[in-house]
Amino acid sequence: MKSGIEIYRTNTCTRAFGSPSRYYQGKGELNNLQAHIENFGLRVAILIDGFLYEDLKNRLESILSERIGVKYCKFGGECTDQEIERFVEDATEVKADVVIGIGGGKTLDVAKATAYMANTYLIVCPSAASTDSPTSALSVVYTEEGVHSHCYYFKKNPDIVLVDSDMIKNAPVRLLVSGMGDAIATYFEAMSNEHSDSANYIGSGYRRTKLSLAASKLCFDLIIEKGIHAVVEAKHHICTEVLEDVIEANILLSGLGFENTGCSVAHAIASGLTVAEASGFLQNDRIADQASRYECAY
C-alpha cells in the first residue's frame, strides 16, 4: 500500500484497467448480504455509518443468521489513520474473513484500508449515490480536523460492491445531486488526462483504455439525459430505471472512469478547499446536511 503516488505524463505505452470483482445494484440487494459473505467465510467485521448505525444494525441482525459471526462497529465520522487503526483492531480481534463497510464514502474508505491491512475480503455497500468511492482501490485520508492529508492506494479493488437502490432512493436528495456533480466532472477530467497523456491510478500509473474513456463519456451522457428526472424520483422516494441509471452513473461509471483515466484540477480544488476556513454559511450548511440524514428512513 502506498500513501502517495505521483501521476504525471506516462512513460509507457502499456494500457491498464482496474475494477471491483463483482458489482450488484438493485432494490433490496442488502437482503442478499449473507450469501455474499458465505462465499468468503463466516466471520465478519461490519463498519456502519454513525448516522445509520442503529437502524442498519437492527436490519442486519434480522438478515444474517447465527451461522455468521459478526462484529458491529460504528464509524467515528472521519476517515483518519486513527479510525483505520481502530477498525483494524476490531477486525483482527474477531479474526474476520470479510470486512464490510456500509455508509458514505468516508466510511467505505476506512473499510477499504482495513481490509487491506487485515488481509481480508472486502464488501462495500454505499448508503447514497453521492460518490464514486465504492468501486475504487484507494482511500482518501483526512486529519481529525477534516483537512485532506493523503491517500492510500491498494493492490486490488473491492471484492463486491453491493448497491441497494431502496437505500439510495431514501437518502437525502442533496447527496444524489452531489454525486451527479462529481460524476459529471469525471468526463472532463478524463479528457484533460487524455489530451495531456497523463497516467491513471492503476498501479504505478498507465495509459487509459478506450473502455475507461467510454465509461466516462457514458457517465456524463446519462446524467445530462436523466439527471433531472432522477432527482424528481428521489424526492418522491421512488425508483424506476431512470434513477437506477443515474445511480449506476454516479457509482460505477464514475468510479471506473476516474480510477482508469485519472483526476484533474476539479479534485485538486476540492482537496484544497478542505484547508480553507469555512464561512458561517458553510458551517450551517453542514449542520443542515447532518440533520437531514437523521430524518431518512432506511
PDB file of C-alpha atoms in Angstrom:
ATOM      1  CA  MET A   1       0.000   0.000   0.000  1.00  0.00           C
ATOM      2  CA  LYS A   2       1.326   3.416  -0.956  1.00  0.00           C
ATOM      3  CA  SER A   3       0.371   6.568   0.948  1.00  0.00           C
ATOM      4  CA  GLY A   4       1.143   8.785  -2.019  1.00  0.00           C
ATOM      5  CA  ILE A   5       1.603   8.452  -5.767  1.00  0.00           C
ATOM      6  CA  GLU A   6       2.968  10.775  -8.412  1.00  0.00           C
ATOM      7  CA  ILE A   7       0.790  10.703 -11.512  1.00  0.00           C
ATOM      8  CA  TYR A   8       2.103  12.780 -14.381  1.00  0.00           C
ATOM      9  CA  ARG A   9       2.700  12.139 -18.083  1.00  0.00           C
ATOM     10  CA  THR A  10       3.008   8.452 -18.861  1.00  0.00           C
ATOM     11  CA  ASN A  11       6.350   6.943 -19.803  1.00  0.00           C
ATOM     12  CA  THR A  12       4.878   3.678 -21.080  1.00  0.00           C
ATOM     13  CA  CYS A  13       2.726   2.513 -23.957  1.00  0.00           C
ATOM     14  CA  THR A  14       1.013  -0.058 -21.735  1.00  0.00           C
ATOM     15  CA  ARG A  15      -2.710   0.402 -21.069  1.00  0.00           C
ATOM     16  CA  ALA A  16      -4.256  -0.809 -17.804  1.00  0.00           C
ATOM     17  CA  PHE A  17      -7.742  -1.156 -16.368  1.00  0.00           C
ATOM     18  CA  GLY A  18      -8.932  -1.962 -12.824  1.00  0.00           C
ATOM     19  CA  SER A  19     -12.376  -2.687 -11.367  1.00  0.00           C
ATOM     20  CA  PRO A  20     -14.172  -4.436  -8.492  1.00  0.00           C
ATOM     21  CA  SER A  21     -14.595  -8.194  -8.901  1.00  0.00           C
ATOM     22  CA  ARG A  22     -18.410  -8.015  -8.725  1.00  0.00           C
ATOM     23  CA  TYR A  23     -20.971  -5.187  -8.817  1.00  0.00           C
ATOM     24  CA  TYR A  24     -24.619  -5.712  -7.814  1.00  0.00           C
ATOM     25  CA  GLN A  25     -27.277  -2.990  -7.928  1.00  0.00           C
ATOM     26  CA  GLY A  26     -30.995  -3.337  -7.305  1.00  0.00           C
ATOM     27  CA  LYS A  27     -33.876  -2.938  -4.905  1.00  0.00           C
ATOM     28  CA  GLY A  28     -33.430  -4.816  -1.628  1.00  0.00           C
ATOM     29  CA  GLU A  29     -29.963  -6.128  -2.547  1.00  0.00           C
ATOM     30  CA  LEU A  30     -28.753  -5.717   1.048  1.00  0.00           C
ATOM     31  CA  ASN A  31     -31.054  -8.624   1.938  1.00  0.00           C
ATOM     32  CA  ASN A  32     -28.715 -10.887  -0.052  1.00  0.00           C
ATOM     33  CA  LEU A  33     -25.672  -9.975   2.026  1.00  0.00           C
ATOM     34  CA  GLN A  34     -25.374 -13.342   3.767  1.00  0.00           C
ATOM     35  CA  ALA A  35     -24.999 -15.237   0.505  1.00  0.00           C
ATOM     36  CA  HIS A  36     -22.136 -12.957  -0.486  1.00  0.00           C
ATOM     37  CA  ILE A  37     -20.438 -13.292   2.902  1.00  0.00           C
ATOM     38  CA  GLU A  38     -20.593 -17.087   2.749  1.00  0.00           C
ATOM     39  CA  ASN A  39     -18.560 -17.032  -0.470  1.00  0.00           C
ATOM     40  CA  PHE A  40     -15.612 -15.824   1.621  1.00  0.00           C
ATOM     41  CA  GLY A  41     -16.084 -17.135   5.169  1.00  0.00           C
ATOM     42  CA  LEU A  42     -18.238 -16.972   8.289  1.00  0.00           C
ATOM     43  CA  ARG A  43     -16.535 -14.282  10.398  1.00  0.00           C
ATOM     44  CA  VAL A  44     -17.185 -10.647   9.525  1.00  0.00           C
ATOM     45  CA  ALA A  45     -16.480  -7.157  10.863  1.00  0.00           C
ATOM     46  CA  ILE A  46     -19.026  -4.560   9.723  1.00  0.00           C
ATOM     47  CA  LEU A  47     -18.375  -0.814   9.863  1.00  0.00           C
ATOM     48  CA  ILE A  48     -21.600   1.219   9.702  1.00  0.00           C
ATOM     49  CA  ASP A  49     -22.049   4.964   9.190  1.00  0.00           C
ATOM     50  CA  GLY A  50     -22.722   6.604  12.554  1.00  0.00           C
ATOM     51  CA  PHE A  51     -25.902   8.290  11.330  1.00  0.00           C
ATOM     52  CA  LEU A  52     -27.356   4.959  10.246  1.00  0.00           C
ATOM     53  CA  TYR A  53     -25.866   2.654  12.852  1.00  0.00           C
ATOM     54  CA  GLU A  54     -28.858   1.663  14.978  1.00  0.00           C
ATOM     55  CA  ASP A  55     -31.316   1.162  12.109  1.00  0.00           C
ATOM     56  CA  LEU A  56     -28.874  -0.760   9.938  1.00  0.00           C
ATOM     57  CA  LYS A  57     -27.561  -2.874  12.803  1.00  0.00           C
ATOM     58  CA  ASN A  58     -31.126  -3.945  13.612  1.00  0.00           C
ATOM     59  CA  ARG A  59     -31.798  -4.704   9.965  1.00  0.00           C
ATOM     60  CA  LEU A  60     -28.628  -6.754   9.570  1.00  0.00           C
ATOM     61  CA  GLU A  61     -29.375  -8.737  12.714  1.00  0.00           C
ATOM     62  CA  SER A  62     -32.611  -9.836  11.049  1.00  0.00           C
ATOM     63  CA  ILE A  63     -30.865 -10.624   7.747  1.00  0.00           C
ATOM     64  CA  LEU A  64     -27.787 -12.539   8.944  1.00  0.00           C
ATOM     65  CA  SER A  65     -28.217 -15.968  10.507  1.00  0.00           C
ATOM     66  CA  GLU A  66     -26.451 -17.157  13.643  1.00  0.00           C
ATOM     67  CA  ARG A  67     -24.022 -19.037  11.414  1.00  0.00           C
ATOM     68  CA  ILE A  68     -22.308 -15.711  10.696  1.00  0.00           C
ATOM     69  CA  GLY A  69     -20.071 -14.383  13.457  1.00  0.00           C
ATOM     70  CA  VAL A  70     -20.443 -10.600  13.363  1.00  0.00           C
ATOM     71  CA  LYS A  71     -18.626  -7.711  14.982  1.00  0.00           C
ATOM     72  CA  TYR A  72     -20.587  -4.467  14.526  1.00  0.00           C
ATOM     73  CA  CYS A  73     -18.597  -1.231  14.620  1.00  0.00           C
ATOM     74  CA  LYS A  74     -19.788   2.374  14.497  1.00  0.00           C
ATOM     75  CA  PHE A  75     -17.929   4.765  12.209  1.00  0.00           C
ATOM     76  CA  GLY A  76     -16.460   7.708  14.101  1.00  0.00           C
ATOM     77  CA  GLY A  77     -17.211  10.288  11.409  1.00  0.00           C
ATOM     78  CA  GLU A  78     -13.866  10.945   9.710  1.00  0.00           C
ATOM     79  CA  CYS A  79     -11.510   8.780   7.663  1.00  0.00           C
ATOM     80  CA  THR A  80      -8.310   9.240   9.664  1.00  0.00           C
ATOM     81  CA  ASP A  81      -5.349   6.975  10.292  1.00  0.00           C
ATOM     82  CA  GLN A  82      -6.567   6.629  13.872  1.00  0.00           C
ATOM     83  CA  GLU A  83     -10.027   5.484  12.736  1.00  0.00           C
ATOM     84  CA  ILE A  84      -8.475   2.965  10.367  1.00  0.00           C
ATOM     85  CA  GLU A  85      -6.247   1.581  13.115  1.00  0.00           C
ATOM     86  CA  ARG A  86      -9.246   1.234  15.438  1.00  0.00           C
ATOM     87  CA  PHE A  87     -11.248  -0.776  12.928  1.00  0.00           C
ATOM     88  CA  VAL A  88      -8.208  -2.927  12.052  1.00  0.00           C
ATOM     89  CA  GLU A  89      -8.036  -3.875  15.738  1.00  0.00           C
ATOM     90  CA  ASP A  90     -11.740  -4.796  15.720  1.00  0.00           C
ATOM     91  CA  ALA A  91     -11.393  -6.908  12.564  1.00  0.00           C
ATOM     92  CA  THR A  92      -8.273  -8.623  13.871  1.00  0.00           C
ATOM     93  CA  GLU A  93      -9.879  -9.319  17.235  1.00  0.00           C
ATOM     94  CA  VAL A  94     -12.662 -11.412  15.667  1.00  0.00           C
ATOM     95  CA  LYS A  95     -10.322 -12.931  13.038  1.00  0.00           C
ATOM     96  CA  ALA A  96     -12.601 -11.599  10.307  1.00  0.00           C
ATOM     97  CA  ASP A  97     -12.678 -13.320   6.926  1.00  0.00           C
ATOM     98  CA  VAL A  98     -14.605 -10.399   5.474  1.00  0.00           C
ATOM     99  CA  VAL A  99     -14.677  -6.659   6.174  1.00  0.00           C
ATOM    100  CA  ILE A 100     -17.871  -4.808   5.211  1.00  0.00           C
ATOM    101  CA  GLY A 101     -18.373  -1.062   5.014  1.00  0.00           C
ATOM    102  CA  ILE A 102     -21.903   0.375   4.879  1.00  0.00           C
ATOM    103  CA  GLY A 103     -22.385   4.120   4.569  1.00  0.00           C
ATOM    104  CA  GLY A 104     -20.913   7.134   2.838  1.00  0.00           C
ATOM    105  CA  GLY A 105     -17.578   7.472   1.080  1.00  0.00           C
ATOM    106  CA  LYS A 106     -15.516   8.041   4.218  1.00  0.00           C
ATOM    107  CA  THR A 107     -17.000   5.001   5.932  1.00  0.00           C
ATOM    108  CA  LEU A 108     -16.172   2.916   2.877  1.00  0.00           C
ATOM    109  CA  ASP A 109     -12.642   4.313   2.689  1.00  0.00           C
ATOM    110  CA  VAL A 110     -11.956   3.186   6.260  1.00  0.00           C
ATOM    111  CA  ALA A 111     -13.332  -0.270   5.411  1.00  0.00           C
ATOM    112  CA  LYS A 112     -11.128  -0.488   2.297  1.00  0.00           C
ATOM    113  CA  ALA A 113      -7.971   0.383   4.207  1.00  0.00           C
ATOM    114  CA  THR A 114      -8.904  -2.033   6.981  1.00  0.00           C
ATOM    115  CA  ALA A 115      -9.472  -4.938   4.591  1.00  0.00           C
ATOM    116  CA  TYR A 116      -6.057  -4.368   3.082  1.00  0.00           C
ATOM    117  CA  MET A 117      -4.248  -4.088   6.423  1.00  0.00           C
ATOM    118  CA  ALA A 118      -6.101  -7.029   7.986  1.00  0.00           C
ATOM    119  CA  ASN A 119      -5.749  -9.106   4.795  1.00  0.00           C
ATOM    120  CA  THR A 120      -9.462  -9.896   4.429  1.00  0.00           C
ATOM    121  CA  TYR A 121     -12.037  -9.909   1.659  1.00  0.00           C
ATOM    122  CA  LEU A 122     -13.966  -6.673   1.209  1.00  0.00           C
ATOM    123  CA  ILE A 123     -17.637  -5.853   0.577  1.00  0.00           C
ATOM    124  CA  VAL A 124     -18.728  -2.224   0.301  1.00  0.00           C
ATOM    125  CA  CYS A 125     -22.354  -1.077   0.487  1.00  0.00           C
ATOM    126  CA  PRO A 126     -22.887   2.643  -0.238  1.00  0.00           C
ATOM    127  CA  SER A 127     -25.878   4.197   1.512  1.00  0.00           C
ATOM    128  CA  ALA A 128     -26.137   7.037  -1.010  1.00  0.00           C
ATOM    129  CA  ALA A 129     -25.078   7.642  -4.620  1.00  0.00           C
ATOM    130  CA  SER A 130     -23.010  10.621  -3.535  1.00  0.00           C
ATOM    131  CA  THR A 131     -19.536   9.447  -4.515  1.00  0.00           C
ATOM    132  CA  ASP A 132     -17.597   7.173  -6.853  1.00  0.00           C
ATOM    133  CA  SER A 133     -15.506   5.859  -3.953  1.00  0.00           C
ATOM    134  CA  PRO A 134     -17.155   2.401  -3.652  1.00  0.00           C
ATOM    135  CA  THR A 135     -15.560   0.807  -6.721  1.00  0.00           C
ATOM    136  CA  SER A 136     -12.030   2.174  -6.313  1.00  0.00           C
ATOM    137  CA  ALA A 137      -8.818   0.759  -4.854  1.00  0.00           C
ATOM    138  CA  LEU A 138      -7.914   3.834  -2.868  1.00  0.00           C
ATOM    139  CA  SER A 139      -8.824   5.611   0.365  1.00  0.00           C
ATOM    140  CA  VAL A 140      -8.672   9.364   0.944  1.00  0.00           C
ATOM    141  CA  VAL A 141      -7.416  10.133   4.452  1.00  0.00           C
ATOM    142  CA  TYR A 142      -8.041  13.315   6.438  1.00  0.00           C
ATOM    143  CA  THR A 143      -6.819  14.801   9.687  1.00  0.00           C
ATOM    144  CA  GLU A 144      -9.148  14.773  12.674  1.00  0.00           C
ATOM    145  CA  GLU A 145      -9.956  18.401  11.791  1.00  0.00           C
ATOM    146  CA  GLY A 146     -11.201  17.325   8.359  1.00  0.00           C
ATOM    147  CA  VAL A 147      -8.240  18.574   6.307  1.00  0.00           C
ATOM    148  CA  HIS A 148      -7.141  16.397   3.385  1.00  0.00           C
ATOM    149  CA  SER A 149      -3.953  14.576   4.385  1.00  0.00           C
ATOM    150  CA  HIS A 150      -3.005  11.789   1.982  1.00  0.00           C
ATOM    151  CA  CYS A 151      -4.282   8.795   0.016  1.00  0.00           C
ATOM    152  CA  TYR A 152      -3.697   5.076   0.299  1.00  0.00           C
ATOM    153  CA  TYR A 153      -3.537   3.074  -2.922  1.00  0.00           C
ATOM    154  CA  PHE A 154      -4.249  -0.660  -2.737  1.00  0.00           C
ATOM    155  CA  LYS A 155      -3.275  -3.641  -4.861  1.00  0.00           C
ATOM    156  CA  LYS A 156      -6.860  -4.562  -5.703  1.00  0.00           C
ATOM    157  CA  ASN A 157     -10.386  -3.171  -5.800  1.00  0.00           C
ATOM    158  CA  PRO A 158     -13.263  -4.318  -3.550  1.00  0.00           C
ATOM    159  CA  ASP A 159     -14.348  -7.919  -3.988  1.00  0.00           C
ATOM    160  CA  ILE A 160     -18.019  -6.925  -4.047  1.00  0.00           C
ATOM    161  CA  VAL A 161     -19.825  -3.604  -4.429  1.00  0.00           C
ATOM    162  CA  LEU A 162     -23.411  -4.082  -3.247  1.00  0.00           C
ATOM    163  CA  VAL A 163     -25.810  -1.210  -4.018  1.00  0.00           C
ATOM    164  CA  ASP A 164     -29.317  -1.370  -2.546  1.00  0.00           C
ATOM    165  CA  SER A 165     -31.419   1.029  -4.637  1.00  0.00           C
ATOM    166  CA  ASP A 166     -34.051   1.212  -1.891  1.00  0.00           C
ATOM    167  CA  MET A 167     -31.447   2.772   0.393  1.00  0.00           C
ATOM    168  CA  ILE A 168     -30.375   5.206  -2.293  1.00  0.00           C
ATOM    169  CA  LYS A 169     -33.904   6.423  -3.074  1.00  0.00           C
ATOM    170  CA  ASN A 170     -34.468   7.212   0.620  1.00  0.00           C
ATOM    171  CA  ALA A 171     -31.202   9.065   1.127  1.00  0.00           C
ATOM    172  CA  PRO A 172     -31.171  12.892   1.145  1.00  0.00           C
ATOM    173  CA  VAL A 173     -31.634  14.164  -2.402  1.00  0.00           C
ATOM    174  CA  ARG A 174     -28.751  16.590  -1.964  1.00  0.00           C
ATOM    175  CA  LEU A 175     -26.395  13.594  -1.731  1.00  0.00           C
ATOM    176  CA  LEU A 176     -27.605  12.269  -5.091  1.00  0.00           C
ATOM    177  CA  VAL A 177     -27.099  15.705  -6.630  1.00  0.00           C
ATOM    178  CA  SER A 178     -23.601  15.918  -5.149  1.00  0.00           C
ATOM    179  CA  GLY A 179     -22.813  12.559  -6.700  1.00  0.00           C
ATOM    180  CA  MET A 180     -24.041  13.803 -10.067  1.00  0.00           C
ATOM    181  CA  GLY A 181     -21.703  16.785  -9.890  1.00  0.00           C
ATOM    182  CA  ASP A 182     -18.782  14.537  -9.006  1.00  0.00           C
ATOM    183  CA  ALA A 183     -19.711  12.141 -11.808  1.00  0.00           C
ATOM    184  CA  ILE A 184     -20.038  14.853 -14.457  1.00  0.00           C
ATOM    185  CA  ALA A 185     -16.505  16.023 -13.617  1.00  0.00           C
ATOM    186  CA  THR A 186     -15.232  12.532 -14.448  1.00  0.00           C
ATOM    187  CA  TYR A 187     -15.653  13.054 -18.196  1.00  0.00           C
ATOM    188  CA  PHE A 188     -13.904  16.440 -18.297  1.00  0.00           C
ATOM    189  CA  GLU A 189     -11.024  15.207 -16.169  1.00  0.00           C
ATOM    190  CA  ALA A 190     -10.750  12.124 -18.377  1.00  0.00           C
ATOM    191  CA  MET A 191     -10.500  14.305 -21.489  1.00  0.00           C
ATOM    192  CA  SER A 192      -7.908  16.510 -19.788  1.00  0.00           C
ATOM    193  CA  ASN A 193      -5.757  13.487 -18.992  1.00  0.00           C
ATOM    194  CA  GLU A 194      -6.248  12.064 -22.477  1.00  0.00           C
ATOM    195  CA  HIS A 195      -5.006  15.281 -24.062  1.00  0.00           C
ATOM    196  CA  SER A 196      -2.009  15.553 -21.714  1.00  0.00           C
ATOM    197  CA  ASP A 197      -1.362  11.772 -21.803  1.00  0.00           C
ATOM    198  CA  SER A 198      -1.344  11.691 -18.005  1.00  0.00           C
ATOM    199  CA  ALA A 199      -1.259   8.364 -16.208  1.00  0.00           C
ATOM    200  CA  ASN A 200      -4.212   6.787 -14.432  1.00  0.00           C
ATOM    201  CA  TYR A 201      -4.385   5.325 -10.888  1.00  0.00           C
ATOM    202  CA  ILE A 202      -3.715   1.684 -11.736  1.00  0.00           C
ATOM    203  CA  GLY A 203      -0.531   0.521 -10.033  1.00  0.00           C
ATOM    204  CA  SER A 204       2.236   2.999 -10.711  1.00  0.00           C
ATOM    205  CA  GLY A 205       0.120   4.613 -13.437  1.00  0.00           C
ATOM    206  CA  TYR A 206      -0.573   3.561 -17.018  1.00  0.00           C
ATOM    207  CA  ARG A 207      -2.266   4.833 -20.162  1.00  0.00           C
ATOM    208  CA  ARG A 208      -6.038   4.874 -20.379  1.00  0.00           C
ATOM    209  CA  THR A 209      -8.017   2.150 -22.129  1.00  0.00           C
ATOM    210  CA  LYS A 210     -10.766   3.020 -24.603  1.00  0.00           C
ATOM    211  CA  LEU A 211     -13.196   1.315 -22.219  1.00  0.00           C
ATOM    212  CA  SER A 212     -12.347   3.753 -19.414  1.00  0.00           C
ATOM    213  CA  LEU A 213     -12.853   6.741 -21.711  1.00  0.00           C
ATOM    214  CA  ALA A 214     -16.164   5.298 -22.924  1.00  0.00           C
ATOM    215  CA  ALA A 215     -17.319   4.787 -19.317  1.00  0.00           C
ATOM    216  CA  SER A 216     -16.539   8.438 -18.543  1.00  0.00           C
ATOM    217  CA  LYS A 217     -18.498   9.637 -21.570  1.00  0.00           C
ATOM    218  CA  LEU A 218     -21.486   7.363 -20.852  1.00  0.00           C
ATOM    219  CA  CYS A 219     -21.466   8.614 -17.259  1.00  0.00           C
ATOM    220  CA  PHE A 220     -21.783  12.207 -18.497  1.00  0.00           C
ATOM    221  CA  ASP A 221     -24.445  11.362 -21.090  1.00  0.00           C
ATOM    222  CA  LEU A 222     -26.689   9.511 -18.620  1.00  0.00           C
ATOM    223  CA  ILE A 223     -26.647  12.338 -16.097  1.00  0.00           C
ATOM    224  CA  ILE A 224     -27.344  15.021 -18.699  1.00  0.00           C
ATOM    225  CA  GLU A 225     -30.195  12.957 -20.136  1.00  0.00           C
ATOM    226  CA  LYS A 226     -31.766  11.590 -16.956  1.00  0.00           C
ATOM    227  CA  GLY A 227     -30.371  13.567 -14.035  1.00  0.00           C
ATOM    228  CA  ILE A 228     -33.296  15.942 -13.551  1.00  0.00           C
ATOM    229  CA  HIS A 229     -35.854  13.134 -13.731  1.00  0.00           C
ATOM    230  CA  ALA A 230     -33.791  11.066 -11.282  1.00  0.00           C
ATOM    231  CA  VAL A 231     -33.871  13.929  -8.770  1.00  0.00           C
ATOM    232  CA  VAL A 232     -37.663  14.100  -9.062  1.00  0.00           C
ATOM    233  CA  GLU A 233     -37.899  10.366  -8.383  1.00  0.00           C
ATOM    234  CA  ALA A 234     -35.572  10.615  -5.389  1.00  0.00           C
ATOM    235  CA  LYS A 235     -37.604  13.487  -3.934  1.00  0.00           C
ATOM    236  CA  HIS A 236     -40.664  11.216  -4.007  1.00  0.00           C
ATOM    237  CA  HIS A 237     -38.689   8.154  -2.809  1.00  0.00           C
ATOM    238  CA  ILE A 238     -39.462   6.120  -5.913  1.00  0.00           C
ATOM    239  CA  CYS A 239     -37.011   4.276  -8.128  1.00  0.00           C
ATOM    240  CA  THR A 240     -37.560   3.378 -11.778  1.00  0.00           C
ATOM    241  CA  GLU A 241     -34.962   2.616 -14.439  1.00  0.00           C
ATOM    242  CA  VAL A 242     -34.260   6.354 -14.639  1.00  0.00           C
ATOM    243  CA  LEU A 243     -32.934   6.600 -11.085  1.00  0.00           C
ATOM    244  CA  GLU A 244     -31.228   3.214 -11.441  1.00  0.00           C
ATOM    245  CA  ASP A 245     -29.296   4.563 -14.453  1.00  0.00           C
ATOM    246  CA  VAL A 246     -28.138   7.645 -12.559  1.00  0.00           C
ATOM    247  CA  ILE A 247     -27.140   5.546  -9.539  1.00  0.00           C
ATOM    248  CA  GLU A 248     -25.017   3.421 -11.863  1.00  0.00           C
ATOM    249  CA  ALA A 249     -23.509   6.546 -13.412  1.00  0.00           C
ATOM    250  CA  ASN A 250     -22.674   8.120 -10.037  1.00  0.00           C
ATOM    251  CA  ILE A 251     -21.149   4.995  -8.511  1.00  0.00           C
ATOM    252  CA  LEU A 252     -19.962   2.509 -11.136  1.00  0.00           C
ATOM    253  CA  LEU A 253     -19.309   4.507 -14.310  1.00  0.00           C
ATOM    254  CA  SER A 254     -17.788   7.454 -12.497  1.00  0.00           C
ATOM    255  CA  GLY A 255     -15.702   5.098 -10.356  1.00  0.00           C
ATOM    256  CA  LEU A 256     -14.354   3.155 -13.327  1.00  0.00           C
ATOM    257  CA  GLY A 257     -13.834   6.423 -15.158  1.00  0.00           C
ATOM    258  CA  PHE A 258     -11.841   8.340 -12.587  1.00  0.00           C
ATOM    259  CA  GLU A 259      -9.631   5.438 -11.487  1.00  0.00           C
ATOM    260  CA  ASN A 260      -8.802   4.344 -15.020  1.00  0.00           C
ATOM    261  CA  THR A 261      -8.344   7.792 -16.551  1.00  0.00           C
ATOM    262  CA  GLY A 262      -7.176   9.854 -13.575  1.00  0.00           C
ATOM    263  CA  CYS A 263      -8.348  13.002 -11.800  1.00  0.00           C
ATOM    264  CA  SER A 264      -7.510  16.577 -12.708  1.00  0.00           C
ATOM    265  CA  VAL A 265      -7.996  20.125 -11.474  1.00  0.00           C
ATOM    266  CA  ALA A 266     -11.562  19.603 -10.159  1.00  0.00           C
ATOM    267  CA  HIS A 267     -10.342  17.207  -7.485  1.00  0.00           C
ATOM    268  CA  ALA A 268      -7.282  19.309  -6.749  1.00  0.00           C
ATOM    269  CA  ILE A 269      -9.565  22.254  -5.957  1.00  0.00           C
ATOM    270  CA  ALA A 270     -11.833  20.058  -3.823  1.00  0.00           C
ATOM    271  CA  SER A 271      -8.862  18.858  -1.770  1.00  0.00           C
ATOM    272  CA  GLY A 272      -7.596  22.402  -1.376  1.00  0.00           C
ATOM    273  CA  LEU A 273     -10.937  23.633  -0.072  1.00  0.00           C
ATOM    274  CA  THR A 274     -10.581  21.369   2.978  1.00  0.00           C
ATOM    275  CA  VAL A 275      -7.872  23.665   4.357  1.00  0.00           C
ATOM    276  CA  ALA A 276      -9.901  26.842   3.777  1.00  0.00           C
ATOM    277  CA  GLU A 277     -11.633  28.307   6.796  1.00  0.00           C
ATOM    278  CA  ALA A 278     -15.335  27.583   6.479  1.00  0.00           C
ATOM    279  CA  SER A 279     -17.727  30.506   6.321  1.00  0.00           C
ATOM    280  CA  GLY A 280     -20.714  30.699   8.650  1.00  0.00           C
ATOM    281  CA  PHE A 281     -22.900  29.726   5.698  1.00  0.00           C
ATOM    282  CA  LEU A 282     -20.891  26.591   5.024  1.00  0.00           C
ATOM    283  CA  GLN A 283     -20.911  25.638   8.698  1.00  0.00           C
ATOM    284  CA  ASN A 284     -24.693  25.961   8.831  1.00  0.00           C
ATOM    285  CA  ASP A 285     -24.951  24.031   5.592  1.00  0.00           C
ATOM    286  CA  ARG A 286     -23.050  21.106   7.135  1.00  0.00           C
ATOM    287  CA  ILE A 287     -25.294  21.132  10.192  1.00  0.00           C
ATOM    288  CA  ALA A 288     -28.408  21.098   7.992  1.00  0.00           C
ATOM    289  CA  ASP A 289     -26.964  18.218   5.985  1.00  0.00           C
ATOM    290  CA  GLN A 290     -26.367  16.172   9.134  1.00  0.00           C
ATOM    291  CA  ALA A 291     -29.870  16.882  10.377  1.00  0.00           C
ATOM    292  CA  SER A 292     -31.400  15.798   7.082  1.00  0.00           C
ATOM    293  CA  ARG A 293     -29.586  12.474   7.265  1.00  0.00           C
ATOM    294  CA  TYR A 294     -31.175  11.751  10.636  1.00  0.00           C
ATOM    295  CA  GLU A 295     -34.614  12.134   9.057  1.00  0.00           C
ATOM    296  CA  CYS A 296     -34.100   9.428   6.432  1.00  0.00           C
ATOM    297  CA  ALA A 297     -35.896   6.130   6.740  1.00  0.00           C
ATOM    298  CA  TYR A 298     -33.791   3.139   5.663  1.00  0.00           C
TER     299      TYR A 298
END
